[in-house]
Short mmCIF file of C-alpha atoms in Angstrom, two decimals:
data_model
loop_
_atom_site.label_atom_id
_atom_site.label_comp_id
_atom_site.label_asym_id
_atom_site.label_seq_id
_atom_site.Cartn_x
_atom_site.Cartn_y
_atom_site.Cartn_z
CA LEU A 2 -12.72 55.43 50.27
CA LEU A 3 -11.88 52.99 47.46
CA MET A 4 -8.13 52.85 48.19
CA PRO A 5 -8.41 50.40 51.12
CA PHE A 6 -10.54 48.12 48.97
CA PHE A 7 -7.99 47.96 46.14
CA SER A 8 -5.12 47.61 48.58
CA LYS A 9 -6.62 44.40 49.93
CA ALA A 10 -6.75 42.73 46.50
CA LYS A 11 -4.49 39.64 46.44
CA ALA A 12 -1.81 39.38 43.81
CA PRO A 13 -1.71 36.16 41.76
CA SER A 14 0.31 33.50 43.55
CA ALA A 15 2.11 32.26 40.44
CA GLU A 16 2.02 32.80 36.71
CA ALA A 17 0.44 30.12 34.52
CA PRO A 18 3.00 27.86 32.80
CA PRO A 19 3.65 28.67 29.16
CA PRO A 20 1.90 26.48 26.58
CA PRO A 21 3.95 23.60 25.15
CA PRO A 22 5.75 24.26 21.86
CA PRO A 23 3.98 23.14 18.69
CA PRO A 24 4.99 19.77 17.25
CA PRO A 25 7.64 19.81 14.52
CA PRO A 26 6.32 19.91 10.97
CA ARG A 27 5.92 16.63 9.19
CA PRO A 28 8.84 15.68 6.92
CA LEU A 29 8.31 16.71 3.32
CA HIS A 30 9.62 14.56 0.51
CA VAL A 31 9.90 15.92 -3.01
CA GLY A 32 10.82 13.92 -6.11
CA VAL A 33 11.54 10.25 -6.69
CA PRO A 34 12.71 8.30 -3.61
CA LEU A 35 16.43 7.62 -3.60
CA ALA A 36 15.97 3.95 -2.67
CA ALA A 37 13.19 3.19 -5.18
CA CYS A 38 12.56 -0.53 -5.63
CA SER A 39 9.15 -0.88 -7.36
CA VAL A 40 7.02 1.03 -9.86
CA ALA A 41 3.53 0.89 -11.38
CA VAL A 42 1.86 2.95 -14.10
CA ASP A 43 -1.80 3.75 -14.71
CA PRO A 44 -1.90 4.92 -18.35
CA VAL A 45 -5.59 5.86 -18.19
CA GLN A 46 -5.20 8.25 -15.24
CA GLY A 47 -1.67 9.26 -16.15
CA THR A 48 -0.38 8.30 -12.70
CA VAL A 49 2.94 6.73 -11.71
CA ALA A 50 3.53 5.07 -8.34
CA VAL A 51 7.05 4.49 -7.01
CA GLY A 52 7.81 2.41 -3.91
CA SER A 53 10.99 2.49 -1.83
CA VAL A 54 12.84 0.19 0.55
CA ASP A 55 11.72 2.23 3.60
CA GLY A 56 8.00 1.79 2.87
CA LEU A 57 7.41 5.16 1.19
CA ILE A 58 5.12 5.32 -1.86
CA LYS A 59 5.17 8.39 -4.10
CA LEU A 60 2.38 9.14 -6.55
CA PHE A 61 3.10 11.37 -9.52
CA GLY A 62 0.27 12.84 -11.62
CA PHE A 63 -0.39 15.58 -14.13
CA GLN A 64 1.56 18.85 -14.11
CA GLY A 65 4.09 17.66 -11.56
CA ALA A 66 1.56 16.89 -8.81
CA GLU A 67 2.85 14.39 -6.25
CA ILE A 68 1.83 12.91 -2.91
CA ALA A 69 3.67 10.73 -0.39
CA LEU A 70 1.97 7.74 1.22
CA TRP A 71 3.34 6.07 4.33
CA PRO A 72 1.90 2.79 5.68
CA ASP A 73 1.12 4.44 9.03
CA ASN A 74 -1.06 7.26 7.72
CA THR A 75 -4.08 7.84 5.51
CA GLY A 76 -2.47 10.10 2.98
CA GLY A 77 -0.06 12.98 2.57
CA ASP A 78 3.33 13.33 4.22
CA ALA A 79 3.65 11.87 7.70
CA ASP A 80 6.22 10.74 10.19
CA PRO A 81 7.76 7.50 8.85
CA SER A 82 8.39 6.12 12.32
CA SER A 83 6.65 2.84 11.50
CA GLY A 84 5.92 0.65 8.52
CA ARG A 85 9.42 0.64 7.04
CA SER A 86 9.22 -2.72 5.25
CA PRO A 87 10.18 -2.44 1.55
CA VAL A 88 7.50 -2.00 -1.09
CA ALA A 89 8.10 -5.19 -3.06
CA HIS A 90 5.27 -4.76 -5.61
CA LEU A 91 2.86 -2.08 -6.79
CA ALA A 92 -0.16 -2.49 -9.09
CA PHE A 93 -3.09 -0.31 -10.12
CA ALA A 94 -6.49 -2.04 -10.27
CA THR A 95 -8.24 -1.52 -13.58
CA ASN A 96 -10.66 1.45 -13.58
CA SER A 97 -11.24 1.36 -9.82
CA GLY A 98 -9.06 4.13 -8.38
CA ARG A 99 -7.18 1.60 -6.23
CA LEU A 100 -3.47 0.97 -5.75
CA LEU A 101 -2.27 -2.30 -4.24
CA ALA A 102 1.07 -2.18 -2.42
CA VAL A 103 2.76 -5.39 -1.31
CA HIS A 104 5.22 -4.82 1.52
CA ALA A 105 7.81 -7.53 2.13
CA PRO A 106 7.30 -10.27 2.87
CA GLY A 107 3.51 -10.53 2.45
CA THR A 108 1.60 -7.52 3.81
CA LEU A 109 -1.03 -6.11 1.43
CA ARG A 110 -2.10 -2.49 1.69
CA LEU A 111 -4.87 -1.20 -0.55
CA TRP A 112 -4.93 2.54 -1.17
CA ALA A 113 -8.10 4.29 -2.35
CA LEU A 114 -7.16 7.15 -4.66
CA ASP A 115 -10.61 8.55 -5.40
CA GLY A 116 -10.49 11.97 -3.80
CA ARG A 117 -8.08 12.21 -0.91
CA ALA A 118 -5.81 9.17 -0.77
CA ARG A 119 -6.61 6.86 2.14
CA LEU A 120 -5.67 3.40 3.34
CA ALA A 121 -8.71 1.23 2.54
CA ASN A 122 -7.61 -2.22 3.66
CA THR A 123 -4.70 -4.20 5.08
CA ALA A 124 -4.28 -7.97 4.76
CA THR A 125 -1.56 -10.59 5.12
CA ILE A 126 -0.64 -13.50 2.88
CA ASP A 127 0.10 -16.63 4.91
CA GLU A 128 1.32 -18.74 1.99
CA GLY A 129 4.75 -17.08 1.92
CA ALA A 130 6.34 -14.00 0.43
CA VAL A 131 4.59 -12.55 -2.62
CA ALA A 132 6.72 -13.01 -5.74
CA LEU A 133 4.35 -11.59 -8.38
CA VAL A 134 1.28 -9.35 -8.70
CA ALA A 135 -0.74 -9.66 -11.91
CA PRO A 136 -3.85 -7.50 -12.50
CA CYS A 137 -6.73 -9.24 -14.30
CA PRO A 138 -7.56 -7.21 -17.44
CA GLY A 139 -10.95 -5.57 -17.35
CA THR A 140 -11.56 -6.29 -13.65
CA ALA A 141 -10.44 -5.04 -10.24
CA TRP A 142 -9.09 -8.47 -9.29
CA MET A 143 -5.41 -9.12 -8.63
CA LEU A 144 -3.61 -12.46 -8.86
CA LEU A 145 -0.80 -12.94 -6.35
CA GLY A 146 1.90 -15.55 -6.85
CA THR A 147 4.06 -16.71 -3.94
CA GLU A 148 7.68 -17.76 -3.66
CA HIS A 149 6.58 -21.36 -2.97
CA GLY A 150 4.59 -21.72 -6.21
CA GLY A 151 1.11 -20.99 -4.83
CA ALA A 152 -1.32 -18.27 -5.89
CA CYS A 153 -4.38 -16.46 -4.57
CA ALA A 154 -6.82 -13.80 -5.72
CA TYR A 155 -7.42 -10.35 -4.24
CA ASP A 156 -10.45 -8.16 -4.84
CA ALA A 157 -9.28 -4.55 -5.05
CA ALA A 158 -12.79 -3.15 -5.51
CA GLY A 159 -14.44 -1.44 -2.56
CA ASP A 160 -12.47 -1.97 0.63
CA GLY A 161 -10.64 -5.00 -0.75
CA ALA A 162 -10.57 -8.58 0.50
CA LEU A 163 -8.70 -11.81 -0.09
CA ALA A 164 -10.84 -14.27 -2.00
CA PRO A 165 -11.40 -17.76 -0.63
CA TRP A 166 -9.90 -19.16 -3.84
CA ARG A 167 -6.38 -20.54 -3.41
CA LEU A 168 -3.96 -22.33 -5.70
CA PRO A 169 -1.85 -24.59 -3.48
CA PRO A 170 1.88 -24.98 -4.17
CA PRO A 171 2.89 -27.88 -6.45
CA ALA A 172 3.32 -31.34 -4.94
CA ALA A 173 6.76 -32.47 -3.85
CA ASP A 174 7.11 -34.79 -6.86
CA ASP A 175 6.17 -32.02 -9.29
CA GLY A 176 8.93 -30.41 -11.31
CA ALA A 177 7.66 -26.98 -10.21
CA ALA A 178 7.77 -27.75 -6.49
CA GLY A 179 9.50 -25.13 -4.38
CA GLU A 180 9.84 -22.63 -7.23
CA ALA A 181 8.50 -19.06 -7.12
CA VAL A 182 5.70 -17.98 -9.44
CA CYS A 183 7.00 -15.72 -12.21
CA ALA A 184 3.91 -15.42 -14.47
CA LEU A 185 0.13 -15.53 -14.05
CA GLU A 186 -2.04 -15.06 -17.14
CA VAL A 187 -5.77 -15.51 -17.59
CA ASN A 188 -6.83 -17.03 -20.91
CA PRO A 189 -8.64 -14.17 -22.74
CA LEU A 190 -10.81 -16.71 -24.58
CA ASP A 191 -11.70 -18.68 -21.46
CA PRO A 192 -11.40 -16.72 -18.16
CA ARG A 193 -11.81 -20.00 -16.27
CA ARG A 194 -8.36 -21.11 -17.40
CA LEU A 195 -5.20 -19.77 -15.78
CA LEU A 196 -1.61 -20.17 -16.92
CA CYS A 197 0.85 -20.26 -14.04
CA GLY A 198 4.56 -20.12 -14.82
CA VAL A 199 7.30 -20.78 -12.29
CA ARG A 200 11.05 -20.48 -12.40
CA ARG A 201 13.14 -23.05 -14.25
CA GLY A 202 10.57 -23.12 -17.04
CA ALA A 203 7.74 -25.16 -15.50
CA LEU A 204 4.15 -24.31 -16.52
CA ARG A 205 0.82 -25.17 -14.89
CA VAL A 206 -2.45 -24.78 -16.78
CA LEU A 207 -5.49 -24.65 -14.51
#
């Protein structure tokens, strides 16, 4: 009596399509980038950061540990399909677990290295390409000198932010006009005074 019942069961009209293939694994980079163009060292943490012309940043720590940071991800190895501007400057903020990367010509990317590396902040310098990054000893502040002779301050603590303080480029009749900043030093005896050196030997004391 059950045979007629089973004989009336309808066969499936079509098979379900197969699931899509998994995405390809992310590219893995091991060792120092071939096109390295910038470097920074944190002697306290024993960490070395190396930047390359394609935007890659490699961090090297104790016992051969390393991690790759791309501008388009929050840490680890990722597809470098974007953010290929060269890493012009790298600097560790003092005792803050922060790494500041300056991508040409003037994009600032602040990496937080406490725990899993992540991109904490991105900013842009409008005064021209950054020619120099000088950490302020004992603080998380960074001084940035531009190719036109100007300077500004960057707070690398927390999520990072550009300070409202700006040092405008020299006047046209100044001997330092149009020259890139090559040195920024805070007077250790008077933090309110700043020595700004530009190419061709000109000095500005502020």
